[in-house]
mmCIF file of N, CA and C in Angstrom:
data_model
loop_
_atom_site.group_PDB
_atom_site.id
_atom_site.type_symbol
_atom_site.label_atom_id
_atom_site.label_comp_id
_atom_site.label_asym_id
_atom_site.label_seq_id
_atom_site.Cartn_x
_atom_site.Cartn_y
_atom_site.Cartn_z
ATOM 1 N N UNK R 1 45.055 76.185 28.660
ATOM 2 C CA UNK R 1 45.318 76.801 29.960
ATOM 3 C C UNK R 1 44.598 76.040 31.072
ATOM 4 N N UNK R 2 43.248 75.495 30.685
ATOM 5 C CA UNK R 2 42.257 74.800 32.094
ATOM 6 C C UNK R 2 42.972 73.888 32.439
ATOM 7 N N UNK R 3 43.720 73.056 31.131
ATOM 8 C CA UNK R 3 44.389 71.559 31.215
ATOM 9 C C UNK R 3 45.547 71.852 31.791
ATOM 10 N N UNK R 4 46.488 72.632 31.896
ATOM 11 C CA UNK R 4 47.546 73.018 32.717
ATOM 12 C C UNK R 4 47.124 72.833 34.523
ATOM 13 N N UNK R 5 46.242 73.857 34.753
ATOM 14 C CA UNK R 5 45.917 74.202 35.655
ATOM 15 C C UNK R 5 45.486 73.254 36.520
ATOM 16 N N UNK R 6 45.155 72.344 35.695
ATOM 17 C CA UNK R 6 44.050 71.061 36.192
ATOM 18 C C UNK R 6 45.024 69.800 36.548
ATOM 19 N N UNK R 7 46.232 69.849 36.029
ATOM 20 C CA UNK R 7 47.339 68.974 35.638
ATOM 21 C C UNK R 7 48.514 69.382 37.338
ATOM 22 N N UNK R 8 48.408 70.279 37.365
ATOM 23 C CA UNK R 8 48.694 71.269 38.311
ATOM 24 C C UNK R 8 48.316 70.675 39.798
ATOM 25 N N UNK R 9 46.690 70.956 39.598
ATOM 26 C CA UNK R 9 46.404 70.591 40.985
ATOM 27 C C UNK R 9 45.824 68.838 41.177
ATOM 28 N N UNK R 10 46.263 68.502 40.019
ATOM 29 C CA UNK R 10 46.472 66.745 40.002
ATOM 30 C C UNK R 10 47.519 66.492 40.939
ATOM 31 N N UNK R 11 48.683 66.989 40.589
ATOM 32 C CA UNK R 11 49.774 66.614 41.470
ATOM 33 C C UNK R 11 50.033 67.407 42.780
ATOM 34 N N UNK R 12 49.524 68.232 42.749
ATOM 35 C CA UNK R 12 50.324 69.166 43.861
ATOM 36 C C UNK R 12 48.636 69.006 44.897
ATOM 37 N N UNK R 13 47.637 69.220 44.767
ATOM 38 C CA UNK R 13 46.543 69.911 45.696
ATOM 39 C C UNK R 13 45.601 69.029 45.682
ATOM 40 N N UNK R 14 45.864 67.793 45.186
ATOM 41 C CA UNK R 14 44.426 66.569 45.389
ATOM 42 C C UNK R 14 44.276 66.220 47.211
ATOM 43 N N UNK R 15 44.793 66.713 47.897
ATOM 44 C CA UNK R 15 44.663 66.844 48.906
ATOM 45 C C UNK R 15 43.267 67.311 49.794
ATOM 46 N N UNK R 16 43.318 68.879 49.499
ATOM 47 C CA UNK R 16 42.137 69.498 49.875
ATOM 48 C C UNK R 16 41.228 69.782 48.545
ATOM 49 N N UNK R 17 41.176 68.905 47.601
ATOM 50 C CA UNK R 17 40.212 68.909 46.461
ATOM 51 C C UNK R 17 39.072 67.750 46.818
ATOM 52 N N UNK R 18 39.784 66.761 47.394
ATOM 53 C CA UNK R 18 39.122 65.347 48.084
ATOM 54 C C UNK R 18 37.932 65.686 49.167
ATOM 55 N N UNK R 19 38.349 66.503 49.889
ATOM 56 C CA UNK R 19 37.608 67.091 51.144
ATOM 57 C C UNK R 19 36.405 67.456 50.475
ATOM 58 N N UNK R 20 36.272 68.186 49.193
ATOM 59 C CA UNK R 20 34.433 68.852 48.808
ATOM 60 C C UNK R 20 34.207 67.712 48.026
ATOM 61 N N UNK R 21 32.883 67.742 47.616
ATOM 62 C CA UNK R 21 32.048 67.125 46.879
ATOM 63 C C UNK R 21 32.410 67.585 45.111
ATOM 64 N N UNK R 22 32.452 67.017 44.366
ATOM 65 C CA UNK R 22 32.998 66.906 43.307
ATOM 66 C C UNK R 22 32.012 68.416 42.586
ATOM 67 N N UNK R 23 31.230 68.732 42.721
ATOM 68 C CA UNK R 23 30.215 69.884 42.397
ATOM 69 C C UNK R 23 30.842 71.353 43.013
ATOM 70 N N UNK R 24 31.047 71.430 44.520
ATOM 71 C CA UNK R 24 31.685 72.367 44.750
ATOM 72 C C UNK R 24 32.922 73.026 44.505
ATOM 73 N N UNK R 25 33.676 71.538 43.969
ATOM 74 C CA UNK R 25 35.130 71.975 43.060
ATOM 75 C C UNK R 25 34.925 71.935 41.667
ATOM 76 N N UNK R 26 34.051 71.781 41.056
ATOM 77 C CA UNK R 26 33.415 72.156 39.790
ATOM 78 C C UNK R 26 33.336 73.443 39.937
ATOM 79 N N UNK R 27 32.624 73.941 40.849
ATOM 80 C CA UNK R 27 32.337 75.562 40.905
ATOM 81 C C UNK R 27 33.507 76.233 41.263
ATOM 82 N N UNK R 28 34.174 76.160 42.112
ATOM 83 C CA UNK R 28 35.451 76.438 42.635
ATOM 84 C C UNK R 28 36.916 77.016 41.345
ATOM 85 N N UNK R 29 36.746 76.163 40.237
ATOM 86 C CA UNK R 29 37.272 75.930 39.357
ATOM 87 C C UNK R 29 36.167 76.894 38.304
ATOM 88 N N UNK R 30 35.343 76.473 37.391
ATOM 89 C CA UNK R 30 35.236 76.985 36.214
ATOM 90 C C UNK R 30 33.964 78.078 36.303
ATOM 91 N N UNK R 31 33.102 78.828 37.747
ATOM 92 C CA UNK R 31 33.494 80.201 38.032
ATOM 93 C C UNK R 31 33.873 81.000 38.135
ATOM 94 N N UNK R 32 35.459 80.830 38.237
ATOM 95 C CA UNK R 32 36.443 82.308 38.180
ATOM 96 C C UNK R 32 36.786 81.768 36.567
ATOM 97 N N UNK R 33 36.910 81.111 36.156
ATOM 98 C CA UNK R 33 37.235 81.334 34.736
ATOM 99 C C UNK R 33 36.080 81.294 33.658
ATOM 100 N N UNK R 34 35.293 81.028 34.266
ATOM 101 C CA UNK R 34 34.120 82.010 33.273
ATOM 102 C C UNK R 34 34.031 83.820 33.934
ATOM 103 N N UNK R 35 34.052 83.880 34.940
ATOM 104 C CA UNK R 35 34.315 85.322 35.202
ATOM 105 C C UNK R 35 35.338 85.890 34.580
ATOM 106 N N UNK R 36 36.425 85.142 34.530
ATOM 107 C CA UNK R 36 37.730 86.003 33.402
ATOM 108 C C UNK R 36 37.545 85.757 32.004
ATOM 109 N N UNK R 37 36.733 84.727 31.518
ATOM 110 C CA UNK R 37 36.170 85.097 29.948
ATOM 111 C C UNK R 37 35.754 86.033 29.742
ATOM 112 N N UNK R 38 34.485 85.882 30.588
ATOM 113 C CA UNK R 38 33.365 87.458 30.113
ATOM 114 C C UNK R 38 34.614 88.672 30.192
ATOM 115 N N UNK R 39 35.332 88.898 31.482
ATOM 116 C CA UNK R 39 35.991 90.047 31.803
ATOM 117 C C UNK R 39 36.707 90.606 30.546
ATOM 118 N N UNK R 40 37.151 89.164 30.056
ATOM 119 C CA UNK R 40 38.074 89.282 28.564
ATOM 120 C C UNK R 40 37.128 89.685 27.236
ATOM 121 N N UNK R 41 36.148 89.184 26.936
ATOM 122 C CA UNK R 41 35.371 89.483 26.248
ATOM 123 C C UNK R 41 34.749 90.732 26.259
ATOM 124 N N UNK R 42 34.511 91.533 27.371
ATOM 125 C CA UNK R 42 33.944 92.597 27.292
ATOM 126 C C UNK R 42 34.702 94.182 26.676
#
């Protein structure tokens, strides 16, 4: 599912991904999906 998603905004949204610092789209990205693990897990 990350690799979809990621594949996703390869083509379509490298646009405003360029604009942050490679750390803030780190967070941007695998924050809400560690928030929907736990959510799932619980």
């Amino acid at each position: 599912m990350l690799k979809s998603m990621i594949k996703g905004d390869q083509k379509g949204n490298t646009a405003h991904l360029m604009k942050y610092p490679r750390a803030t789209t780190a967070q941007a990205f695998f924050l809400p999906a560690n928030d929907w693990l736990t959510s799932l897990s619980n």
